[in-house]
């Protein structure tokens, strides 16, 4: 207690002494200034020390917090980083066979990536002046932005500020999500540093300009990347943009759907809404002038430029200009890639086809890739020929009138439809096709997807060619064209007449049903439909044994039919038709290339003998209207076809170079006046027109050559023998080959009666008259029938 009192007294004395000392001081200006100076200096020193300590504390916190946020961020390699920055959705582009671009497929976002040198310098100047004037001087981020963000996070600010560089914007778009957390910001900064060390400034700008969104194009489609923007807004390449247009587009990425001039419908916005984009362009131009990227004169000229007038009316896109072709290419590309992707995962084609879940998975994967991965798809389609074919089919002169039909419970007017396909025989290339008359009215591709009755075009494929391959008949061998009834089935010829004893050639040329079915009944036990299997013509199993199959009692596509006839043209080898030559990635890597794989179906002898007979179809046969109508020398062989109830009409013909097929009918099974031969007239005019475009492609002056396997020899026409003929039996010279069964036979031989229909008509033998002429000319045969009918009527 005494000690405390002592100290207290001492401090009291000292205080009194100091007070007396201060009172005794003479406060001159010098003394006063010197005293204030020392006090302020001490205060400043204290504040500086405190500031340094606080800054160190904040900086340490920021660095520590930054390190904590990015400690788990993987360090990408240079290759990985470069790939990620350039990996973006890109529209796949389709090319015609001759190299012309069909355009970009219908992707979620229209985008075409380009190189830095393909961009106007004005675009780069406008972008840097507006978004990042220090772009060429920083290393990916601006340090003050990091300090500011750290302080805001530390102080718990409701919002954090940005200050992102172009590099950071690129990183955010390509490598990170759009969340607004500080963790995402920290990763963005770190990755920006790495990008600056990996890529050059030009490479960063190139990636950025290919990545960012530019709103919509004049078709209302979403667009990204400067090339798609230039094409979609102004109809120019990015390298050709002027200063005004460059500034307008460079300002869009900040708020693309506000600044874009187009609505989702593709219409231009009203003047009031356009002002947002125009004001943004003016700001960009002011920044360019301030950064000395443009002169005062250039600025004034750009301000006066009429942007609205320079907007393009529309962008040519495949799904608008070539809807049938676009859809077909998309479908085929998806099917190709589906199997390619499955193969990489070691999933077999059979497993994929038989497992719906797998099929759905890989189909969805392929569909997304086709639309968004920037593939280059090279097709086999010849643009001039394709355009001409589709121009001609648009003439209503070739069609019957519209008919009403029930469509989904409503009576609707349907127009007659058409499908046409042109295929190169030896390669399998689909040169051109017609999918239909009007895509808006019917999206069915009547050349490749629609399955309908092939009518009598089935006769050569499943009846006559197999019979010749088996050696059962020859062109001049007799067939019996007489009525029969089996199990309640009583077919008729088209003319509702029977023609008696006719040659195989005449029966085929004139598409006689009765003689054809009799011939077919004799080979049914050999399963002739297996030839269809070899030609990849898919017929339901329960339809294959039907006697009426040669008359078209099944459904198949026009493409299937063309493939079958082109097999005859290709010396008996089936060559798969195809439309996609190759598919490449955006980096040029080929991921698919079509490989031709011919598959033997018929002998070259059978193919030539069939061709020799089918030539006559265009002379005196069922397509005799075509005789003398060709403008060029072409060696055509073909076959007409009509569905039994008159709902479908076809004509398939081939020459040594190509096969050209046509189908006509309605989308519902509606009978029409097919006797007007609409299909022949349209086929003829298409052929003449496209041959004028490319005679070489269309087989001008090319002829079929008889192979060494085929000879001409005299045969007995009823027994199909080359020995002595039965009493009164006629003979004729006929094309034959080594498999032709020319052994000696009598009329009662089971092989003879089988060919003439004993299996379906027990009275076949009684209908054969060896002394009666075997008709080989339809005109004489009709005259003969007419006389017979008149004689019977007179009696």
PDB file of N, CA and C in Angstrom, residues 39 75 90 174 216 329 389 414 431 458 462 580 592 643 736:
ATOM      1  N   UNK A  39       4.260  15.229 -34.045  1.00  0.00           N
ATOM      2  CA  UNK A  39       3.053  14.455 -33.703  1.00  0.00           C
ATOM      3  C   UNK A  39       2.451  13.788 -34.949  1.00  0.00           C
ATOM      4  N   UNK A  75      -3.989 -30.096 -63.023  1.00  0.00           N
ATOM      5  CA  UNK A  75      -3.153 -29.297 -63.925  1.00  0.00           C
ATOM      6  C   UNK A  75      -3.215 -29.920 -65.319  1.00  0.00           C
ATOM      7  N   UNK A  90     -20.200 -27.543 -83.127  1.00  0.00           N
ATOM      8  CA  UNK A  90     -20.017 -26.939 -84.447  1.00  0.00           C
ATOM      9  C   UNK A  90     -20.912 -27.641 -85.442  1.00  0.00           C
ATOM     10  N   UNK A 174     -15.342 -22.100 -71.898  1.00  0.00           N
ATOM     11  CA  UNK A 174     -14.909 -23.408 -72.367  1.00  0.00           C
ATOM     12  C   UNK A 174     -14.546 -24.398 -71.277  1.00  0.00           C
ATOM     13  N   UNK A 216     -28.894 -14.615 -82.751  1.00  0.00           N
ATOM     14  CA  UNK A 216     -29.594 -15.357 -83.802  1.00  0.00           C
ATOM     15  C   UNK A 216     -29.228 -14.832 -85.186  1.00  0.00           C
ATOM     16  N   UNK A 329     -29.411 -37.489 -95.481  1.00  0.00           N
ATOM     17  CA  UNK A 329     -28.005 -37.475 -95.080  1.00  0.00           C
ATOM     18  C   UNK A 329     -27.886 -37.581 -93.562  1.00  0.00           C
ATOM     19  N   UNK A 389     -33.368 -33.096-111.804  1.00  0.00           N
ATOM     20  CA  UNK A 389     -34.399 -34.093-111.531  1.00  0.00           C
ATOM     21  C   UNK A 389     -35.527 -33.489-110.698  1.00  0.00           C
ATOM     22  N   UNK A 414     -55.017 -35.442-100.939  1.00  0.00           N
ATOM     23  CA  UNK A 414     -53.648 -35.928-101.124  1.00  0.00           C
ATOM     24  C   UNK A 414     -53.254 -35.778-102.587  1.00  0.00           C
ATOM     25  N   UNK A 431     -26.433 -41.269-107.279  1.00  0.00           N
ATOM     26  CA  UNK A 431     -26.065 -40.041-107.966  1.00  0.00           C
ATOM     27  C   UNK A 431     -27.073 -38.928-107.665  1.00  0.00           C
ATOM     28  N   UNK A 458     -41.105 -57.164-109.602  1.00  0.00           N
ATOM     29  CA  UNK A 458     -40.573 -58.287-108.833  1.00  0.00           C
ATOM     30  C   UNK A 458     -40.344 -59.519-109.707  1.00  0.00           C
ATOM     31  N   UNK A 462     -37.353 -62.418-108.770  1.00  0.00           N
ATOM     32  CA  UNK A 462     -37.628 -63.623-107.994  1.00  0.00           C
ATOM     33  C   UNK A 462     -38.128 -64.793-108.836  1.00  0.00           C
ATOM     34  N   UNK A 580     -23.223 -41.610 -98.663  1.00  0.00           N
ATOM     35  CA  UNK A 580     -22.173 -40.908 -97.920  1.00  0.00           C
ATOM     36  C   UNK A 580     -20.828 -41.539 -98.252  1.00  0.00           C
ATOM     37  N   UNK A 592     -14.917 -42.303 -91.086  1.00  0.00           N
ATOM     38  CA  UNK A 592     -15.663 -43.282 -91.887  1.00  0.00           C
ATOM     39  C   UNK A 592     -15.353 -43.071 -93.352  1.00  0.00           C
ATOM     40  N   UNK A 643     -49.154 -52.287-109.064  1.00  0.00           N
ATOM     41  CA  UNK A 643     -49.760 -53.053-107.987  1.00  0.00           C
ATOM     42  C   UNK A 643     -51.083 -53.627-108.450  1.00  0.00           C
ATOM     43  N   UNK A 736     -28.344 -69.413-124.306  1.00  0.00           N
ATOM     44  CA  UNK A 736     -28.260 -70.406-123.245  1.00  0.00           C
ATOM     45  C   UNK A 736     -26.914 -70.266-122.545  1.00  0.00           C
TER      46      UNK A 736
END
